[in-house]
PDB file of C-alpha atoms in Angstrom:
ATOM      1  CA  MET W  27     -50.330 112.303  78.124  1.00 57.00           C
ATOM      2  CA  THR W  28     -47.881 114.858  79.444  1.00 54.00           C
ATOM      3  CA  ALA W  29     -46.149 114.712  82.829  1.00 53.00           C
ATOM      4  CA  ASP W  30     -48.463 111.888  83.937  1.00 77.00           C
ATOM      5  CA  ARG W  31     -51.545 113.974  83.234  1.00 89.00           C
ATOM      6  CA  LEU W  32     -54.356 112.904  80.909  1.00 96.00           C
ATOM      7  CA  THR W  33     -55.709 115.677  78.701  1.00 97.00           C
ATOM      8  CA  ILE W  34     -59.467 115.465  78.084  1.00 98.00           C
ATOM      9  CA  LEU W  35     -60.560 117.669  75.187  1.00 98.00           C
ATOM     10  CA  HIS W  36     -64.210 118.751  75.391  1.00 97.00           C
ATOM     11  CA  VAL W  37     -65.299 120.002  71.961  1.00 98.00           C
ATOM     12  CA  TYR W  38     -68.079 122.626  71.734  1.00 97.00           C
ATOM     13  CA  PRO W  39     -69.290 122.319  75.354  1.00 95.00           C
ATOM     14  CA  ARG W  40     -71.680 125.278  74.967  1.00 93.00           C
ATOM     15  CA  GLN W  41     -73.127 124.411  71.563  1.00 94.00           C
ATOM     16  CA  MET W  42     -73.077 120.602  71.885  1.00 94.00           C
ATOM     17  CA  GLY W  43     -73.773 119.953  75.536  1.00 88.00           C
ATOM     18  CA  VAL W  44     -77.513 120.099  76.082  1.00 87.00           C
ATOM     19  CA  SER W  45     -78.071 116.681  77.656  1.00 83.00           C
ATOM     20  CA  GLY W  46     -75.850 116.713  80.715  1.00 83.00           C
ATOM     21  CA  ASP W  47     -72.832 115.856  78.593  1.00 83.00           C
ATOM     22  CA  ARG W  48     -70.450 117.423  81.098  1.00 90.00           C
ATOM     23  CA  GLY W  49     -71.347 114.367  83.152  1.00 95.00           C
ATOM     24  CA  ASN W  50     -69.344 112.273  80.689  1.00 97.00           C
ATOM     25  CA  VAL W  51     -66.327 114.503  81.226  1.00 97.00           C
ATOM     26  CA  ALA W  52     -66.818 114.405  84.999  1.00 97.00           C
ATOM     27  CA  ALA W  53     -66.984 110.598  84.934  1.00 97.00           C
ATOM     28  CA  LEU W  54     -63.658 110.416  83.104  1.00 98.00           C
ATOM     29  CA  VAL W  55     -62.029 112.857  85.526  1.00 97.00           C
ATOM     30  CA  ARG W  56     -63.292 111.160  88.675  1.00 96.00           C
ATOM     31  CA  ARG W  57     -62.707 107.626  87.441  1.00 97.00           C
ATOM     32  CA  ALA W  58     -59.151 108.531  86.464  1.00 97.00           C
ATOM     33  CA  ALA W  59     -58.553 110.128  89.867  1.00 97.00           C
ATOM     34  CA  ALA W  60     -59.734 106.957  91.588  1.00 96.00           C
ATOM     35  CA  ALA W  61     -57.048 105.088  89.633  1.00 96.00           C
ATOM     36  CA  GLY W  62     -54.372 107.596  90.623  1.00 95.00           C
ATOM     37  CA  LEU W  63     -54.304 109.519  87.348  1.00 95.00           C
ATOM     38  CA  ASP W  64     -54.357 113.304  87.186  1.00 95.00           C
ATOM     39  CA  THR W  65     -56.355 114.951  84.402  1.00 96.00           C
ATOM     40  CA  GLU W  66     -56.677 118.298  82.679  1.00 97.00           C
ATOM     41  CA  VAL W  67     -59.903 119.287  80.913  1.00 97.00           C
ATOM     42  CA  VAL W  68     -59.466 121.584  77.920  1.00 97.00           C
ATOM     43  CA  GLU W  69     -62.607 123.114  76.438  1.00 97.00           C
ATOM     44  CA  TYR W  70     -62.575 123.965  72.742  1.00 97.00           C
ATOM     45  CA  ALA W  71     -64.825 126.771  71.456  1.00 96.00           C
ATOM     46  CA  PRO W  72     -65.435 127.719  67.800  1.00 96.00           C
ATOM     47  CA  GLY W  73     -62.625 129.786  66.350  1.00 95.00           C
ATOM     48  CA  GLY W  74     -60.128 128.782  69.013  1.00 95.00           C
ATOM     49  CA  ALA W  75     -56.876 126.914  68.677  1.00 95.00           C
ATOM     50  CA  LEU W  76     -57.531 123.183  68.714  1.00 95.00           C
ATOM     51  CA  PRO W  77     -54.916 121.434  70.865  1.00 93.00           C
ATOM     52  CA  THR W  78     -52.493 119.367  68.826  1.00 90.00           C
ATOM     53  CA  ALA W  79     -52.453 116.644  71.473  1.00 93.00           C
ATOM     54  CA  ALA W  80     -55.159 115.085  73.619  1.00 97.00           C
ATOM     55  CA  ASP W  81     -55.741 111.753  75.328  1.00 97.00           C
ATOM     56  CA  VAL W  82     -59.557 111.626  75.180  1.00 98.00           C
ATOM     57  CA  VAL W  83     -62.013 113.745  73.151  1.00 98.00           C
ATOM     58  CA  VAL W  84     -65.670 114.234  74.122  1.00 98.00           C
ATOM     59  CA  VAL W  85     -68.363 115.696  71.839  1.00 98.00           C
ATOM     60  CA  GLY W  86     -71.829 116.048  73.362  1.00 96.00           C
ATOM     61  CA  ASN W  87     -75.406 116.340  72.181  1.00 95.00           C
ATOM     62  CA  GLY W  88     -76.842 119.379  70.415  1.00 93.00           C
ATOM     63  CA  PRO W  89     -79.528 120.504  67.963  1.00 93.00           C
ATOM     64  CA  LEU W  90     -79.310 120.821  64.197  1.00 93.00           C
ATOM     65  CA  SER W  91     -79.314 124.621  64.541  1.00 94.00           C
ATOM     66  CA  ALA W  92     -76.066 124.436  66.508  1.00 94.00           C
ATOM     67  CA  MET W  93     -74.519 122.138  63.913  1.00 95.00           C
ATOM     68  CA  ARG W  94     -75.404 124.571  61.143  1.00 95.00           C
ATOM     69  CA  SER W  95     -73.877 127.483  63.053  1.00 94.00           C
ATOM     70  CA  LEU W  96     -70.642 125.529  63.490  1.00 95.00           C
ATOM     71  CA  GLY W  97     -70.280 124.647  59.806  1.00 90.00           C
ATOM     72  CA  ALA W  98     -67.067 126.524  58.987  1.00 93.00           C
ATOM     73  CA  ASP W  99     -65.401 125.529  62.224  1.00 96.00           C
ATOM     74  CA  VAL W 100     -66.361 121.870  61.779  1.00 96.00           C
ATOM     75  CA  ALA W 101     -64.634 121.913  58.395  1.00 95.00           C
ATOM     76  CA  ARG W 102     -61.547 123.492  59.962  1.00 96.00           C
ATOM     77  CA  ILE W 103     -61.057 121.002  62.783  1.00 97.00           C
ATOM     78  CA  GLY W 104     -62.379 117.847  61.101  1.00 97.00           C
ATOM     79  CA  ALA W 105     -58.996 116.694  59.791  1.00 97.00           C
ATOM     80  CA  PRO W 106     -57.173 117.168  63.136  1.00 97.00           C
ATOM     81  CA  LEU W 107     -59.909 115.222  64.937  1.00 98.00           C
ATOM     82  CA  ARG W 108     -59.658 112.423  62.373  1.00 98.00           C
ATOM     83  CA  ASP W 109     -55.901 112.395  62.926  1.00 97.00           C
ATOM     84  CA  LEU W 110     -56.384 112.088  66.681  1.00 97.00           C
ATOM     85  CA  ALA W 111     -58.784 109.170  66.221  1.00 98.00           C
ATOM     86  CA  GLY W 112     -56.397 107.566  63.728  1.00 97.00           C
ATOM     87  CA  SER W 113     -53.561 107.780  66.238  1.00 97.00           C
ATOM     88  CA  GLY W 114     -55.597 105.868  68.820  1.00 97.00           C
ATOM     89  CA  VAL W 115     -57.058 108.735  70.850  1.00 98.00           C
ATOM     90  CA  PRO W 116     -60.554 107.689  71.997  1.00 98.00           C
ATOM     91  CA  ILE W 117     -63.263 110.047  70.756  1.00 98.00           C
ATOM     92  CA  VAL W 118     -66.580 109.738  72.605  1.00 98.00           C
ATOM     93  CA  ALA W 119     -69.352 111.310  70.498  1.00 98.00           C
ATOM     94  CA  VAL W 120     -72.887 111.296  71.896  1.00 97.00           C
ATOM     95  CA  GLY W 121     -76.290 112.239  70.441  1.00 96.00           C
ATOM     96  CA  GLY W 122     -75.999 115.145  68.028  1.00 96.00           C
ATOM     97  CA  GLY W 123     -72.246 114.982  68.591  1.00 97.00           C
ATOM     98  CA  PHE W 124     -72.300 111.502  67.070  1.00 98.00           C
ATOM     99  CA  ASP W 125     -74.270 112.832  64.099  1.00 97.00           C
ATOM    100  CA  LEU W 126     -71.719 115.621  63.706  1.00 97.00           C
ATOM    101  CA  ALA W 127     -68.845 113.135  63.863  1.00 98.00           C
ATOM    102  CA  THR W 128     -70.147 111.255  60.790  1.00 98.00           C
ATOM    103  CA  ASN W 129     -69.459 112.354  57.214  1.00 98.00           C
ATOM    104  CA  GLU W 130     -72.633 114.415  56.962  1.00 97.00           C
ATOM    105  CA  VAL W 131     -75.957 115.183  58.584  1.00 97.00           C
ATOM    106  CA  VAL W 132     -78.855 115.104  56.115  1.00 96.00           C
ATOM    107  CA  PRO W 133     -81.785 117.226  57.377  1.00 94.00           C
ATOM    108  CA  THR W 134     -85.392 116.882  56.307  1.00 94.00           C
ATOM    109  CA  GLU W 135     -85.114 120.343  54.734  1.00 92.00           C
ATOM    110  CA  GLY W 136     -82.163 122.305  53.464  1.00 91.00           C
ATOM    111  CA  ALA W 137     -78.622 121.391  52.540  1.00 93.00           C
ATOM    112  CA  PRO W 138     -76.663 118.627  54.276  1.00 95.00           C
ATOM    113  CA  VAL W 139     -74.311 119.650  57.070  1.00 95.00           C
ATOM    114  CA  ALA W 140     -70.739 118.383  56.692  1.00 96.00           C
ATOM    115  CA  GLY W 141     -69.434 116.487  59.705  1.00 97.00           C
ATOM    116  CA  PHE W 142     -66.028 115.703  61.157  1.00 98.00           C
ATOM    117  CA  GLY W 143     -65.813 112.421  59.249  1.00 98.00           C
ATOM    118  CA  VAL W 144     -64.489 110.462  62.221  1.00 98.00           C
ATOM    119  CA  PHE W 145     -67.050 107.741  61.505  1.00 98.00           C
ATOM    120  CA  ASP W 146     -67.648 106.529  57.947  1.00 98.00           C
ATOM    121  CA  ALA W 147     -71.398 106.986  58.134  1.00 98.00           C
ATOM    122  CA  ARG W 148     -74.094 109.575  57.610  1.00 97.00           C
ATOM    123  CA  ALA W 149     -76.908 110.762  59.862  1.00 97.00           C
ATOM    124  CA  VAL W 150     -80.234 111.117  58.066  1.00 97.00           C
ATOM    125  CA  ARG W 151     -82.913 113.097  59.897  1.00 95.00           C
ATOM    126  CA  GLY W 152     -86.597 112.293  59.563  1.00 91.00           C
ATOM    127  CA  ALA W 153     -86.640 108.755  60.926  1.00 90.00           C
ATOM    128  CA  GLU W 154     -89.206 107.699  63.501  1.00 88.00           C
ATOM    129  CA  ARG W 155     -88.499 109.591  66.692  1.00 90.00           C
ATOM    130  CA  ARG W 156     -87.457 107.190  69.427  1.00 88.00           C
ATOM    131  CA  VAL W 157     -87.874 108.262  73.047  1.00 88.00           C
ATOM    132  CA  ASN W 158     -87.193 105.442  75.435  1.00 87.00           C
ATOM    133  CA  TYR W 159     -84.941 103.793  77.920  1.00 91.00           C
ATOM    134  CA  PHE W 160     -82.177 102.100  75.966  1.00 91.00           C
ATOM    135  CA  VAL W 161     -80.578  98.709  76.677  1.00 95.00           C
ATOM    136  CA  LEU W 162     -77.648  97.461  74.614  1.00 97.00           C
ATOM    137  CA  GLU W 163     -74.913  94.842  74.390  1.00 98.00           C
ATOM    138  CA  THR W 164     -71.840  96.850  73.512  1.00 98.00           C
ATOM    139  CA  ARG W 165     -69.163  95.692  71.093  1.00 98.00           C
ATOM    140  CA  TYR W 166     -66.671  98.268  72.379  1.00 98.00           C
ATOM    141  CA  PRO W 167     -63.611  96.487  73.836  1.00 97.00           C
ATOM    142  CA  LEU W 168     -64.008  96.473  77.615  1.00 98.00           C
ATOM    143  CA  LEU W 169     -61.648  95.378  80.369  1.00 97.00           C
ATOM    144  CA  ALA W 170     -61.517  91.644  80.994  1.00 96.00           C
ATOM    145  CA  GLY W 171     -64.565  90.403  82.850  1.00 95.00           C
ATOM    146  CA  ALA W 172     -66.581  93.627  82.468  1.00 96.00           C
ATOM    147  CA  ALA W 173     -70.288  93.322  81.726  1.00 95.00           C
ATOM    148  CA  THR W 174     -71.174  94.132  78.118  1.00 97.00           C
ATOM    149  CA  ARG W 175     -74.774  95.091  78.986  1.00 96.00           C
ATOM    150  CA  ILE W 176     -75.117  98.887  79.081  1.00 96.00           C
ATOM    151  CA  ALA W 177     -78.116 101.146  79.551  1.00 96.00           C
ATOM    152  CA  GLY W 178     -79.194 104.728  79.018  1.00 95.00           C
ATOM    153  CA  PHE W 179     -81.810 106.783  77.253  1.00 93.00           C
ATOM    154  CA  GLU W 180     -82.411 107.587  73.583  1.00 92.00           C
ATOM    155  CA  ASP W 181     -84.274 110.558  72.143  1.00 91.00           C
ATOM    156  CA  HIS W 182     -83.717 111.128  68.436  1.00 92.00           C
ATOM    157  CA  ALA W 183     -85.257 110.902  64.983  1.00 91.00           C
ATOM    158  CA  THR W 184     -82.124 109.984  63.045  1.00 95.00           C
ATOM    159  CA  ARG W 185     -81.222 107.031  60.856  1.00 96.00           C
ATOM    160  CA  ILE W 186     -77.507 106.224  60.983  1.00 97.00           C
ATOM    161  CA  GLU W 187     -76.294 104.662  57.753  1.00 97.00           C
ATOM    162  CA  LEU W 188     -72.967 102.929  58.345  1.00 98.00           C
ATOM    163  CA  ALA W 189     -70.580 102.370  55.462  1.00 97.00           C
ATOM    164  CA  ALA W 190     -69.619  98.807  54.645  1.00 96.00           C
ATOM    165  CA  GLY W 191     -67.289  97.332  57.224  1.00 95.00           C
ATOM    166  CA  VAL W 192     -68.016  99.829  60.005  1.00 97.00           C
ATOM    167  CA  THR W 193     -68.517  98.090  63.349  1.00 98.00           C
ATOM    168  CA  PRO W 194     -71.605  99.140  65.324  1.00 98.00           C
ATOM    169  CA  PHE W 195     -71.101 100.312  68.878  1.00 98.00           C
ATOM    170  CA  ALA W 196     -73.675  97.850  70.185  1.00 98.00           C
ATOM    171  CA  ASP W 197     -76.445  95.386  69.469  1.00 98.00           C
ATOM    172  CA  VAL W 198     -79.886  96.606  70.525  1.00 96.00           C
ATOM    173  CA  VAL W 199     -81.651  94.713  73.320  1.00 95.00           C
ATOM    174  CA  SER W 200     -84.423  97.280  73.682  1.00 93.00           C
ATOM    175  CA  GLY W 201     -84.787 100.551  71.785  1.00 91.00           C
ATOM    176  CA  GLY W 202     -84.469 101.936  68.281  1.00 91.00           C
ATOM    177  CA  GLY W 203     -80.771 102.278  67.616  1.00 94.00           C
ATOM    178  CA  ASN W 204     -79.527 103.244  64.171  1.00 95.00           C
ATOM    179  CA  GLN W 205     -82.920 102.477  62.562  1.00 93.00           C
ATOM    180  CA  ALA W 206     -81.224 101.437  59.329  1.00 90.00           C
ATOM    181  CA  GLY W 207     -82.496  97.887  58.962  1.00 90.00           C
ATOM    182  CA  SER W 208     -80.454  96.017  61.570  1.00 92.00           C
ATOM    183  CA  PRO W 209     -80.919  96.098  65.351  1.00 96.00           C
ATOM    184  CA  VAL W 210     -77.627  97.844  66.023  1.00 97.00           C
ATOM    185  CA  GLU W 211     -76.615 101.141  67.567  1.00 98.00           C
ATOM    186  CA  GLY W 212     -73.843 103.648  66.934  1.00 98.00           C
ATOM    187  CA  ALA W 213     -70.413 103.070  65.449  1.00 98.00           C
ATOM    188  CA  ILE W 214     -66.859 102.209  66.438  1.00 98.00           C
ATOM    189  CA  VAL W 215     -63.629 103.203  64.740  1.00 98.00           C
ATOM    190  CA  GLY W 216     -60.448 102.152  66.499  1.00 97.00           C
ATOM    191  CA  THR W 217     -60.830 103.169  70.138  1.00 98.00           C
ATOM    192  CA  SER W 218     -63.499 105.798  69.365  1.00 98.00           C
ATOM    193  CA  PHE W 219     -67.236 105.338  69.513  1.00 98.00           C
ATOM    194  CA  GLY W 220     -70.378 107.271  68.632  1.00 98.00           C
ATOM    195  CA  THR W 221     -73.845 106.595  70.016  1.00 98.00           C
ATOM    196  CA  HIS W 222     -77.223 108.178  70.695  1.00 97.00           C
ATOM    197  CA  THR W 223     -77.139 106.722  74.216  1.00 96.00           C
ATOM    198  CA  GLN W 224     -77.631 109.509  76.708  1.00 93.00           C
ATOM    199  CA  GLY W 225     -77.985 109.380  80.446  1.00 89.00           C
ATOM    200  CA  PRO W 226     -75.154 110.522  80.479  1.00 95.00           C
ATOM    201  CA  ILE W 227     -73.714 107.256  79.203  1.00 97.00           C
ATOM    202  CA  LEU W 228     -70.383 107.161  81.058  1.00 97.00           C
ATOM    203  CA  PRO W 229     -71.609 107.742  84.637  1.00 97.00           C
ATOM    204  CA  LEU W 230     -74.356 105.166  84.038  1.00 97.00           C
ATOM    205  CA  ASN W 231     -71.909 102.603  82.671  1.00 97.00           C
ATOM    206  CA  PRO W 232     -68.593 102.744  84.566  1.00 97.00           C
ATOM    207  CA  GLN W 233     -67.201  99.758  82.684  1.00 98.00           C
ATOM    208  CA  LEU W 234     -67.338 101.857  79.531  1.00 98.00           C
ATOM    209  CA  THR W 235     -65.541 104.736  81.250  1.00 98.00           C
ATOM    210  CA  ASP W 236     -62.864 102.277  82.353  1.00 98.00           C
ATOM    211  CA  ALA W 237     -62.483 101.030  78.777  1.00 98.00           C
ATOM    212  CA  VAL W 238     -62.012 104.545  77.392  1.00 98.00           C
ATOM    213  CA  LEU W 239     -59.415 105.372  80.037  1.00 98.00           C
ATOM    214  CA  ALA W 240     -57.637 102.070  79.451  1.00 98.00           C
ATOM    215  CA  ALA W 241     -57.411 102.825  75.726  1.00 98.00           C
ATOM    216  CA  ALA W 242     -56.096 106.327  76.427  1.00 97.00           C
ATOM    217  CA  THR W 243     -53.405 105.161  78.831  1.00 96.00           C
ATOM    218  CA  ALA W 244     -52.368 102.126  76.752  1.00 96.00           C
ATOM    219  CA  ARG W 245     -51.674 104.479  73.843  1.00 95.00           C
ATOM    220  CA  VAL W 246     -48.921 106.151  75.885  1.00 92.00           C
ATOM    221  CA  GLY W 247     -47.548 102.983  77.410  1.00 92.00           C
ATOM    222  CA  ARG W 248     -49.315 103.233  80.768  1.00 91.00           C
ATOM    223  CA  GLU W 249     -51.603 100.721  82.448  1.00 91.00           C
ATOM    224  CA  TYR W 250     -54.991 101.698  83.767  1.00 95.00           C
ATOM    225  CA  THR W 251     -56.103  99.795  86.855  1.00 94.00           C
ATOM    226  CA  PRO W 252     -59.485 100.692  88.361  1.00 93.00           C
ATOM    227  CA  ASP W 253     -59.652 100.855  92.152  1.00 93.00           C
ATOM    228  CA  ALA W 254     -62.923  99.123  93.059  1.00 92.00           C
ATOM    229  CA  ALA W 255     -62.695 100.214  96.684  1.00 95.00           C
ATOM    230  CA  ARG W 256     -62.551 103.900  95.737  1.00 96.00           C
ATOM    231  CA  THR W 257     -65.418 103.619  93.245  1.00 95.00           C
ATOM    232  CA  GLU W 258     -67.681 101.320  95.264  1.00 95.00           C
ATOM    233  CA  THR W 259     -70.335 103.949  95.985  1.00 95.00           C
ATOM    234  CA  VAL W 260     -70.661 105.368  92.465  1.00 93.00           C
ATOM    235  CA  ASP W 261     -70.571 101.857  91.015  1.00 94.00           C
ATOM    236  CA  ARG W 262     -73.512 100.934  93.241  1.00 96.00           C
ATOM    237  CA  TYR W 263     -75.449 104.022  92.141  1.00 95.00           C
ATOM    238  CA  ALA W 264     -74.813 103.108  88.499  1.00 95.00           C
ATOM    239  CA  ARG W 265     -75.931  99.501  89.039  1.00 94.00           C
ATOM    240  CA  GLU W 266     -79.128 100.652  90.703  1.00 95.00           C
ATOM    241  CA  ALA W 267     -79.841 103.137  87.905  1.00 93.00           C
ATOM    242  CA  ARG W 268     -79.326 100.462  85.256  1.00 93.00           C
ATOM    243  CA  ALA W 269     -81.554  98.067  87.209  1.00 92.00           C
ATOM    244  CA  THR W 270     -84.292 100.698  87.194  1.00 91.00           C
ATOM    245  CA  ILE W 271     -83.944 101.064  83.430  1.00 91.00           C
ATOM    246  CA  ASP W 272     -84.201  97.284  83.005  1.00 87.00           C
ATOM    247  CA  ARG W 273     -87.304  97.281  85.190  1.00 87.00           C
ATOM    248  CA  TYR W 274     -89.144 100.006  83.287  1.00 83.00           C
ATOM    249  CA  VAL W 275     -87.749  99.697  79.778  1.00 83.00           C
ATOM    250  CA  ASP W 276     -90.998  98.224  78.420  1.00 74.00           C
ATOM    251  CA  LYS W 277     -93.206 100.733  80.215  1.00 66.00           C
ATOM    252  CA  ALA W 278     -91.785 103.983  78.819  1.00 57.00           C
ATOM    253  CA  PHE W 279     -92.533 105.801  75.573  1.00 55.00           C
ATOM    254  CA  LYS W 280     -91.042 103.974  72.621  1.00 56.00           C
ATOM    255  CA  ARG W 281     -91.815 106.415  69.852  1.00 55.00           C
ATOM    256  CA  ILE W 282     -93.424 109.754  69.160  1.00 51.00           C
ATOM    257  CA  ALA W 283     -95.306 110.217  65.908  1.00 49.00           C
TER     258      ALA W 283
END
């Protein structure tokens, strides 16, 4: 955080941003503004200079073809991203971006694709494809009193195999999740999390946005205090959207053969 401005680093917005993932960046920007925090969004493209400092990193969803095309660049910036996560910078990795943030993506055909290695896990393609509303109880550390129930949408055919000791992002209430034997979803390392929850996840779940911003500001010795009066309208929209998901979660597609 420089001169009271939070830097949000958006990695591969063109290649890994096919599911409205800019909405996650927008949620961080607008939620921060409501708390009196200025932000700067820096977009990183393949071959560019990765910023040496950031306060939040966002990696969005994208197809396997995009991951393959990014191979050399992923190898180049993996270590700096791991360093950022290790220093307490929250990395939010969603969908294919979560897959890419593991150690490797194992396709049904062809060679594995090396990932950033932020999460000690691997993403194995070829699992049952899950297409459904998604309801979870998150394990990510939220602000005191915040609801742990989150909601979104999942659409993937990936099994996430977590290494021993890796904390899942959430427990599954309804949906597929990691599909690796336990009803859990995603992964957490430090203040970073990866998940297949789309929606986008942060606008749908403001308490999670607050938690990410709180982690980012705490790292630089600042306190993040949400302003409920300034976010009342968007909070109501998010509650109503989550209520709709709860209402129809058992009526949507659950899998595609």
